mmCIF file of C-alpha atoms in Angstrom:
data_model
loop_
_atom_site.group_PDB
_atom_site.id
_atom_site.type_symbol
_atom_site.label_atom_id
_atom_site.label_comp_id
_atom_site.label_asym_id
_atom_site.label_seq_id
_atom_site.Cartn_x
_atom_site.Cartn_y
_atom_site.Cartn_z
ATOM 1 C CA UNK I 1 0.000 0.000 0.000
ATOM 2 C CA UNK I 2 1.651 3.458 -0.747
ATOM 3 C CA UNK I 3 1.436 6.429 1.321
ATOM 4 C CA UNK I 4 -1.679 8.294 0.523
ATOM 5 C CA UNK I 5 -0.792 12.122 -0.848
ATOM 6 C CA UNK I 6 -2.574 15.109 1.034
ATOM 7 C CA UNK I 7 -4.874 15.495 -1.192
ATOM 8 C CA UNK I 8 -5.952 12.376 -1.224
ATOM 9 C CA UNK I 9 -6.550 12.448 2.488
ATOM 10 C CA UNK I 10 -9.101 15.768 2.379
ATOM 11 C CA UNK I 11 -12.667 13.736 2.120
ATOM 12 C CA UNK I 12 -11.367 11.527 4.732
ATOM 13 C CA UNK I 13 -10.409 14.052 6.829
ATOM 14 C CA UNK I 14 -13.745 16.079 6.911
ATOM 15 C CA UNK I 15 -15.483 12.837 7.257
ATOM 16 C CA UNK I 16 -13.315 11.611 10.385
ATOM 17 C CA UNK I 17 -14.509 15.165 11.899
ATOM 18 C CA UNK I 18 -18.097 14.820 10.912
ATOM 19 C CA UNK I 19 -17.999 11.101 12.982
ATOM 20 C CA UNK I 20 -16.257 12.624 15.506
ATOM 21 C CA UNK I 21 -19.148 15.390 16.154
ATOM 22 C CA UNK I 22 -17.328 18.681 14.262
ATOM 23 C CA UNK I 23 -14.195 18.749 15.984
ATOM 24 C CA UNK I 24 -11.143 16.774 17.103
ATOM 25 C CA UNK I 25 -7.507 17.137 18.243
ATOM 26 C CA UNK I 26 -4.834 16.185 16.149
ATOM 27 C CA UNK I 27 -4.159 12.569 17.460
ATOM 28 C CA UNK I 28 -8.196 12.348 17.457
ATOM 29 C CA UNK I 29 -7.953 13.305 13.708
ATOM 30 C CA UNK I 30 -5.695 11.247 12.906
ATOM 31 C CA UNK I 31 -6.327 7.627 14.136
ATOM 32 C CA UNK I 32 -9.967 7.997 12.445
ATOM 33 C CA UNK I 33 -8.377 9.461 9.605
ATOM 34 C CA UNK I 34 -6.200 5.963 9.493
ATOM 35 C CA UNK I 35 -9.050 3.797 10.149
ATOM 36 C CA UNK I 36 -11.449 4.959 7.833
ATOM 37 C CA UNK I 37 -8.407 4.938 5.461
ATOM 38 C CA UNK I 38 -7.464 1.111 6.296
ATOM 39 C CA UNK I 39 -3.977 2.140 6.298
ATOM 40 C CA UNK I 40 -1.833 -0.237 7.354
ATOM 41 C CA UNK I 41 1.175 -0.362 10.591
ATOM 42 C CA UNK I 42 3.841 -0.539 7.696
ATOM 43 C CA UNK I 43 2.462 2.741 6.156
ATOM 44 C CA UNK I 44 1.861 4.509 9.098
ATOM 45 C CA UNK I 45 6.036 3.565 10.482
ATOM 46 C CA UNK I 46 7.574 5.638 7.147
ATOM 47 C CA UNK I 47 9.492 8.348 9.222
ATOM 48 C CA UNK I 48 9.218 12.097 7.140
ATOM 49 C CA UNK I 49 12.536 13.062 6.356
ATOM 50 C CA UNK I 50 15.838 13.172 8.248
ATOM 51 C CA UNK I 51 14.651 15.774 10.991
ATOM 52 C CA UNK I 52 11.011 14.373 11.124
ATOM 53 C CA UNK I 53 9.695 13.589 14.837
ATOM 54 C CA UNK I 54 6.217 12.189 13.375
ATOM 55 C CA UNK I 55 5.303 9.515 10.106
ATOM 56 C CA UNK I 56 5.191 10.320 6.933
ATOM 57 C CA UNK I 57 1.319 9.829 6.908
ATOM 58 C CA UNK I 58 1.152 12.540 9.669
ATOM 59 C CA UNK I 59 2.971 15.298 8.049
ATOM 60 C CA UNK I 60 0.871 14.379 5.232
ATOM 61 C CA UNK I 61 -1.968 14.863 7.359
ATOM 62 C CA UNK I 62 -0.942 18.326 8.346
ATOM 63 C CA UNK I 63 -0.411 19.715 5.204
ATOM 64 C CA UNK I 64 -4.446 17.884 4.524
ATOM 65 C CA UNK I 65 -5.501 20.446 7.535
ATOM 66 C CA UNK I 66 -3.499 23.475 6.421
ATOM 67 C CA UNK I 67 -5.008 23.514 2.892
ATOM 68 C CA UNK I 68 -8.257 23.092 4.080
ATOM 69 C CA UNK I 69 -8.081 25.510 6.427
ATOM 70 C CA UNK I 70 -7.206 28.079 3.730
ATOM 71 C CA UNK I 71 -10.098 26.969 1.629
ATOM 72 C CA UNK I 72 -12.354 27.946 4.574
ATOM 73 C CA UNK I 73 -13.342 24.406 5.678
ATOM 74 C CA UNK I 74 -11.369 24.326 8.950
ATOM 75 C CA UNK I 75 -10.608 26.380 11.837
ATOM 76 C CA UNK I 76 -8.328 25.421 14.446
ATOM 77 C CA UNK I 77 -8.204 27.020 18.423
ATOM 78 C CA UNK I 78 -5.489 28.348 20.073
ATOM 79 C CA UNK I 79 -5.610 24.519 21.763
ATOM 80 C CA UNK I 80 -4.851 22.344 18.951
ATOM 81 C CA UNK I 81 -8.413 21.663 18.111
ATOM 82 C CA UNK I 82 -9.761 21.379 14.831
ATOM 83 C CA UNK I 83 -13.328 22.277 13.731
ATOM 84 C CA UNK I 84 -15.619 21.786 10.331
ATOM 85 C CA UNK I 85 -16.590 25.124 9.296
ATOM 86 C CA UNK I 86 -20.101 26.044 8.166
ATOM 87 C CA UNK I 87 -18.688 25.480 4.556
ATOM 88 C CA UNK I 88 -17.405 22.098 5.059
ATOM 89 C CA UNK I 89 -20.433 20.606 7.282
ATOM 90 C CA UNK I 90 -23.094 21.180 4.103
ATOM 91 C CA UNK I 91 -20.490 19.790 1.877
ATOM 92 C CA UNK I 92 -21.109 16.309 0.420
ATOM 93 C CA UNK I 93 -17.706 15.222 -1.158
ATOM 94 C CA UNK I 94 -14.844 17.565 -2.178
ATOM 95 C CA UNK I 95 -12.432 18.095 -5.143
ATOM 96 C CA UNK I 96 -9.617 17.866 -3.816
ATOM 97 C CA UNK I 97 -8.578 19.660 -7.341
ATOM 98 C CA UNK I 98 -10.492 22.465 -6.690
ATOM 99 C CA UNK I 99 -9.272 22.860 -3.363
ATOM 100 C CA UNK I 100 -5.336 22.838 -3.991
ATOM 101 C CA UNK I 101 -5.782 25.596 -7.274
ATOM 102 C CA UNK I 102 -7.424 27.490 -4.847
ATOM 103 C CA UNK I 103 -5.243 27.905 -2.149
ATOM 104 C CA UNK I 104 -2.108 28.050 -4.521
ATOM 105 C CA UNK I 105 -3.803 30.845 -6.336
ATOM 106 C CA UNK I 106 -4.576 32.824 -2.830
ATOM 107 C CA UNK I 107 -1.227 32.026 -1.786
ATOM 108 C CA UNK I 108 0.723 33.316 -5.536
ATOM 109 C CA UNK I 109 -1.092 36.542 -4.784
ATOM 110 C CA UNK I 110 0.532 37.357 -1.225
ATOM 111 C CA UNK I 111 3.492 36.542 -2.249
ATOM 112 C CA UNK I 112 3.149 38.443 -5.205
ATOM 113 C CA UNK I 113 2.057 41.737 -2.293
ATOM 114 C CA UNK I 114 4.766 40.569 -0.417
ATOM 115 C CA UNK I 115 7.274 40.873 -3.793
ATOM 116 C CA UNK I 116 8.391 38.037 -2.473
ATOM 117 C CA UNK I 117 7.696 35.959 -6.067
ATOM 118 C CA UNK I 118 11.310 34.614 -6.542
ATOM 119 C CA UNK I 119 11.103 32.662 -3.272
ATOM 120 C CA UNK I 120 7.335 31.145 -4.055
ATOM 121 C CA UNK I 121 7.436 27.264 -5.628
ATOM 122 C CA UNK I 122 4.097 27.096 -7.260
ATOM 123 C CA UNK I 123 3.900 23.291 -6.340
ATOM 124 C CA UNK I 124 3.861 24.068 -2.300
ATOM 125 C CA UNK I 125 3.696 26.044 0.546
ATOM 126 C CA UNK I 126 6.304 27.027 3.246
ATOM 127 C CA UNK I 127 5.283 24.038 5.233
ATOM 128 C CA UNK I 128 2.025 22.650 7.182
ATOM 129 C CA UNK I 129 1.010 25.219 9.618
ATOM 130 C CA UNK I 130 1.804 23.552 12.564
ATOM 131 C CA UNK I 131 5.474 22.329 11.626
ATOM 132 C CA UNK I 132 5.948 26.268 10.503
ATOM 133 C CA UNK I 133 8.659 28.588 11.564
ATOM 134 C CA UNK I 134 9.784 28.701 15.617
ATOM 135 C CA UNK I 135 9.148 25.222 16.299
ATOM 136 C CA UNK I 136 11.466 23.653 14.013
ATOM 137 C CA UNK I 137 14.224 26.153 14.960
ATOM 138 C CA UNK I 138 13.252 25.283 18.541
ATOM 139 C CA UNK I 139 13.967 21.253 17.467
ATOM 140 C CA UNK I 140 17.304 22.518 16.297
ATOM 141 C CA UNK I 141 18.149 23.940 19.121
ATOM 142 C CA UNK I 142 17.578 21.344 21.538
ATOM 143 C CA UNK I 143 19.944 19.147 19.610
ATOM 144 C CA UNK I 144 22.377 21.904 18.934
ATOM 145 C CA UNK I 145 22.495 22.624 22.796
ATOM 146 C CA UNK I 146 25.228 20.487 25.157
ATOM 147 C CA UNK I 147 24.363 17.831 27.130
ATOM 148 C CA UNK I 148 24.545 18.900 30.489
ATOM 149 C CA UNK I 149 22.345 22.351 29.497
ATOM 150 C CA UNK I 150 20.090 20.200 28.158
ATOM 151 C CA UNK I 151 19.815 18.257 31.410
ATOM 152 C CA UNK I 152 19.309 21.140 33.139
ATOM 153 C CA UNK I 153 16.576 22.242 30.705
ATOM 154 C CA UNK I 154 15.008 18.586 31.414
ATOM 155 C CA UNK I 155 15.499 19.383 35.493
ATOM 156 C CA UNK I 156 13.537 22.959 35.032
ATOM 157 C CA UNK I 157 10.704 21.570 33.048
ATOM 158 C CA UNK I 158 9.904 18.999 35.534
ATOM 159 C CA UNK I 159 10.279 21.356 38.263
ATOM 160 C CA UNK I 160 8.295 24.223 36.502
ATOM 161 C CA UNK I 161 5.491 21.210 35.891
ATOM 162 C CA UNK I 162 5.505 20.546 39.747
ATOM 163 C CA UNK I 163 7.738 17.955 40.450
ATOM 164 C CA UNK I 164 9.991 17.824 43.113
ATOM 165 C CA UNK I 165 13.659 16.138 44.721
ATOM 166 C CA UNK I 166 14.507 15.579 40.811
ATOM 167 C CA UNK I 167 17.936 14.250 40.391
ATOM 168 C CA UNK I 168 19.535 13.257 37.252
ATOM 169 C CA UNK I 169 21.117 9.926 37.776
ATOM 170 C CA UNK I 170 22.242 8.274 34.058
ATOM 171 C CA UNK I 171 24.441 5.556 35.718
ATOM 172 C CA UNK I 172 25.525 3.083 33.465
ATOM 173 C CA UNK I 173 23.434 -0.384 33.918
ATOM 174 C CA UNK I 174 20.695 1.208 35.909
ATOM 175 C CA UNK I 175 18.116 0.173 33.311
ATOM 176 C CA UNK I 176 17.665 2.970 31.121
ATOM 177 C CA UNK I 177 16.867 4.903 34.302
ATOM 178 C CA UNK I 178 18.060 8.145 33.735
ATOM 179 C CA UNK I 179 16.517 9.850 36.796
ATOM 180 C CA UNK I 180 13.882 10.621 39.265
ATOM 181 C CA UNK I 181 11.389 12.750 41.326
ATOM 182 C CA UNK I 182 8.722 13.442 43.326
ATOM 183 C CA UNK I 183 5.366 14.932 41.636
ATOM 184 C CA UNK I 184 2.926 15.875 44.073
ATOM 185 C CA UNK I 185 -0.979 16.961 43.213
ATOM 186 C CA UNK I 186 -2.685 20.153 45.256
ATOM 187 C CA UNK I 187 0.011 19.857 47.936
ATOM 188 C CA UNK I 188 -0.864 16.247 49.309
ATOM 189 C CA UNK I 189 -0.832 13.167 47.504
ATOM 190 C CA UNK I 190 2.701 12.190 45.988
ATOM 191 C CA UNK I 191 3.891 9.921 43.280
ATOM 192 C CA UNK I 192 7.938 8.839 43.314
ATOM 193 C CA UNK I 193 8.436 8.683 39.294
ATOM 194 C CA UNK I 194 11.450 7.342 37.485
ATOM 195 C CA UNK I 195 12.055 9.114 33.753
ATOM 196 C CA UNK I 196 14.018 8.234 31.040
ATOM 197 C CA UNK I 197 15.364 10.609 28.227
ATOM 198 C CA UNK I 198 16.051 10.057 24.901
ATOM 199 C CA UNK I 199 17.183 13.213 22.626
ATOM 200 C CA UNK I 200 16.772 11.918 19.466
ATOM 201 C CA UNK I 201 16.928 13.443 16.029
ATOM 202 C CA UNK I 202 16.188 10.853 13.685
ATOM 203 C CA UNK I 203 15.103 7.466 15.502
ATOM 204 C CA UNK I 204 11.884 6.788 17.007
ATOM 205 C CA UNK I 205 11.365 5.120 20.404
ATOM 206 C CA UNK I 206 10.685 1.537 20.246
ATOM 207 C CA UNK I 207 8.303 -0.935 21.747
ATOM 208 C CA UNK I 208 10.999 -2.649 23.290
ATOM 209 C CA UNK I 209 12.525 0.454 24.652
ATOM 210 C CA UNK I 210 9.202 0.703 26.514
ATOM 211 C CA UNK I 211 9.700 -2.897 27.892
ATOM 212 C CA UNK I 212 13.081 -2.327 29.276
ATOM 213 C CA UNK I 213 11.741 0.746 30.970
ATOM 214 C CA UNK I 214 9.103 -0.984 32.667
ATOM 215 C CA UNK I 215 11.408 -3.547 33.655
ATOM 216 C CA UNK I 216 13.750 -1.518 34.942
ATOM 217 C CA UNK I 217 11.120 0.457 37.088
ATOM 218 C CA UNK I 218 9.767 -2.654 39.242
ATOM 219 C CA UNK I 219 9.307 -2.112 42.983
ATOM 220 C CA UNK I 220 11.261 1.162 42.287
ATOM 221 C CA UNK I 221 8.473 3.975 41.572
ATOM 222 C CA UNK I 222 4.548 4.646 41.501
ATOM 223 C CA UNK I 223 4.917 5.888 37.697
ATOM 224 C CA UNK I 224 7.060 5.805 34.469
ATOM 225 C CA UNK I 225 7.527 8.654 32.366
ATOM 226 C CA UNK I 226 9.538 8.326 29.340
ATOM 227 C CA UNK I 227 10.589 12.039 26.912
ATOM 228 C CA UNK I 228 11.942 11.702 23.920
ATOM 229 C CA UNK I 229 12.486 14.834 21.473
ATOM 230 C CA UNK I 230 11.410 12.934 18.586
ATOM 231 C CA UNK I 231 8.433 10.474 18.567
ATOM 232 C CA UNK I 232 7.004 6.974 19.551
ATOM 233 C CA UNK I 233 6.721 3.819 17.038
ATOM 234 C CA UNK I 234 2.336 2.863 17.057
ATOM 235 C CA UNK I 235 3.690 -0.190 18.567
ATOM 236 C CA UNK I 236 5.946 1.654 21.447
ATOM 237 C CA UNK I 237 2.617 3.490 22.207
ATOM 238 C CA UNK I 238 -0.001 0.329 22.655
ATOM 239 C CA UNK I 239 2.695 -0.986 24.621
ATOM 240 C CA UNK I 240 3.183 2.184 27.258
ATOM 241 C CA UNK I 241 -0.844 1.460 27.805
ATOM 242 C CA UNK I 242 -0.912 -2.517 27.695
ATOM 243 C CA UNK I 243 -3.914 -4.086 29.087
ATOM 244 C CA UNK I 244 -2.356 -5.508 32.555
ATOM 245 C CA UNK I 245 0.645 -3.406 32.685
ATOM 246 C CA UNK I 246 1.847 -0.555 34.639
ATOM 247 C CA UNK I 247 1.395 2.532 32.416
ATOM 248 C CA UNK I 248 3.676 4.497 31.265
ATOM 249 C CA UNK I 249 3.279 8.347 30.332
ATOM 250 C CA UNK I 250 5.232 9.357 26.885
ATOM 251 C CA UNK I 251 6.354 12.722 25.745
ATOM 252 C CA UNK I 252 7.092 13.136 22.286
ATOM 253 C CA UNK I 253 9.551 16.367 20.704
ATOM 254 C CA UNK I 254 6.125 17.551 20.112
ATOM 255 C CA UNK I 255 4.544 17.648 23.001
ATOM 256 C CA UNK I 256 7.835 18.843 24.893
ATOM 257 C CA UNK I 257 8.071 21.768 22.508
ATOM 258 C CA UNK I 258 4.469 22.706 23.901
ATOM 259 C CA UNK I 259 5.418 22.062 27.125
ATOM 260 C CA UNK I 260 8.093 24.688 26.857
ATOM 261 C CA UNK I 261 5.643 27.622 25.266
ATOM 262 C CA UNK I 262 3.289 26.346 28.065
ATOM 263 C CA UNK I 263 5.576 27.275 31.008
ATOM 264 C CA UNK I 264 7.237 30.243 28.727
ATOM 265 C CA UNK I 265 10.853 28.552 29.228
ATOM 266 C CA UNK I 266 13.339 30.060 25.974
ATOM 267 C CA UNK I 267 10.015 31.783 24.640
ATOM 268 C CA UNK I 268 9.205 35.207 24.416
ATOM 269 C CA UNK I 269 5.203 34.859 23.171
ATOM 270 C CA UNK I 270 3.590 38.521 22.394
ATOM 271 C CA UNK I 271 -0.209 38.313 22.665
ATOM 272 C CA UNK I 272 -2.788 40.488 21.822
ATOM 273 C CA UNK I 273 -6.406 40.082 22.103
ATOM 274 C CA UNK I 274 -9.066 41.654 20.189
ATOM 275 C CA UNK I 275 -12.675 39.962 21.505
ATOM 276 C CA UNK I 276 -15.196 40.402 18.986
ATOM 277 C CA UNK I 277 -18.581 37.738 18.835
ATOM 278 C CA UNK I 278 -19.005 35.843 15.554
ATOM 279 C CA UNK I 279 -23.070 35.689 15.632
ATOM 280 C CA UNK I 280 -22.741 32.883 12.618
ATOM 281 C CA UNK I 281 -20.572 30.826 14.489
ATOM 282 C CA UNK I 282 -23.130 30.057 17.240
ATOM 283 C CA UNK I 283 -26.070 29.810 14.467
ATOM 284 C CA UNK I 284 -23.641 27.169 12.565
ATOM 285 C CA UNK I 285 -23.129 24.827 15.674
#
């Protein structure tokens, strides 16, 4: 089976978010996206590219929700969730077609107010909206950065997310264990958790990396949490969540790159807010 192109993947897209009731977060998306696809585990492995922390079939994906948000048949929140817009919910079926000279043609004409026409490759964009601009750079960073900052980078997120007594361990045979602390909820219930770390650029965390984690955290902790700053193998997630098995939380480069905007850390983020009500949105729901 090959990869489907992102075209391909609009009418399966709009229907995943009609079944899922009009909206959907990304991973929600997605996985209905798949199954109504029938795509198989062999697709859905193919890695994008050398610097790529998700599948193929994801960035794919992406670009799928950026195009159709130009068109006007998505909207996305401030919170990663996607929405069917007015246009999209009385639509029947698509073309694709359509939908790609559209946005190229919107997208030749700001560039062409930008004079920016020399840079502008008619068959694409920049890149899909949510892989755009800072967080790449950010990626780059984090592998460009030494090993013991980036330790204490690791240290000040965990602390900054309410964890306390962490200590970075890494000795050699310890399991994989590369250190713990204790995270405690509203001031009185505590959890001793064991993490692991994995700064990858290119190779995504394996099933069997999960195992030897859970292993390795017997009679030792209450939880598991395993970061890596690229991504997780389908396989590596069912097994973090296996029926019968201590769970184990996961934190792709993703998420940890959100994590960072969350608490502000290496991020300077200008807001401004303009309120005004949108009278057709509510008459649309």
């Amino acid at each position: 089976m090959k990869i489907p192109t992102y075209d391909e993947m609009m009418n399966p897209l709009i229907s995943a978010l009609k079944e899922l009731g009009g909206s959907g977060t990304i991973e929600e998306i997605n996985e209905r996206v798949f199954a109504i696809m029938e795509l198989s585990n062999d697709v859905l492995e193919i890695p994008h590219g050398e610097k790529g922390s998700r599948s193929e079939v994801e960035y794919r994906l992406a670009w799928t929700r950026t195009y159709l948000k130009r068109a006007g048949m998505l909207e996305n929140s401030s919170r990663g969730v996607w929405s069917l817009t007015s246009e999209s919910k009385n639509a029947n079926r698509l073309n694709p077609k359509d939908i790609v000279s559209h946005v190229r043609s919107l997208t030749k004409v700001e560039r062409k107010e930008k004079e920016e026409m020399e840079d502008f490759e008619t068959n694409d964009l920049d890149a899909p909206e949510e892989f755009r601009n800072w967080r790449n750079d950010l990626k780059d960073i984090l592998f460009a950065i030494k090993p013991d900052a980036f330790e204490r980078l690791f240290k000040r997120i965990l602390r900054e997310s309410g964890f306390h007594q962490v200590e970075v361990t890494g000795k050699s045979g310890d399991g994989g264990i590369d250190g713990k602390g204790i995270f405690r909820i509203a001031g009185f219930i505590s959890f001793n958790v064991l993490f692991q770390c994995k700064r990858y650029r290119n190779n995504s965390v394996s099933a069997s990396e999960i195992r030897d984690f859970r292993g390795a955290l017997q009679g030792r902790a209450d939880k598991g949490l395993f970061v890596t700053t690229s991504s997780f193998t389908r396989e590596a997630i069912k097994e973090a969540t296996r029926d019968g098995a201590p769970p184990i939380d996961l934190i792709d480069g993703d998420a940890l790159i959100d994590k960072l905007k969350e608490l502000q850390l290496g991020l300077e983020i200008e807001i401004v807010e303009k309120v005004e009500i949108n009278k057709d949105w509510f008459n649309d729901l």
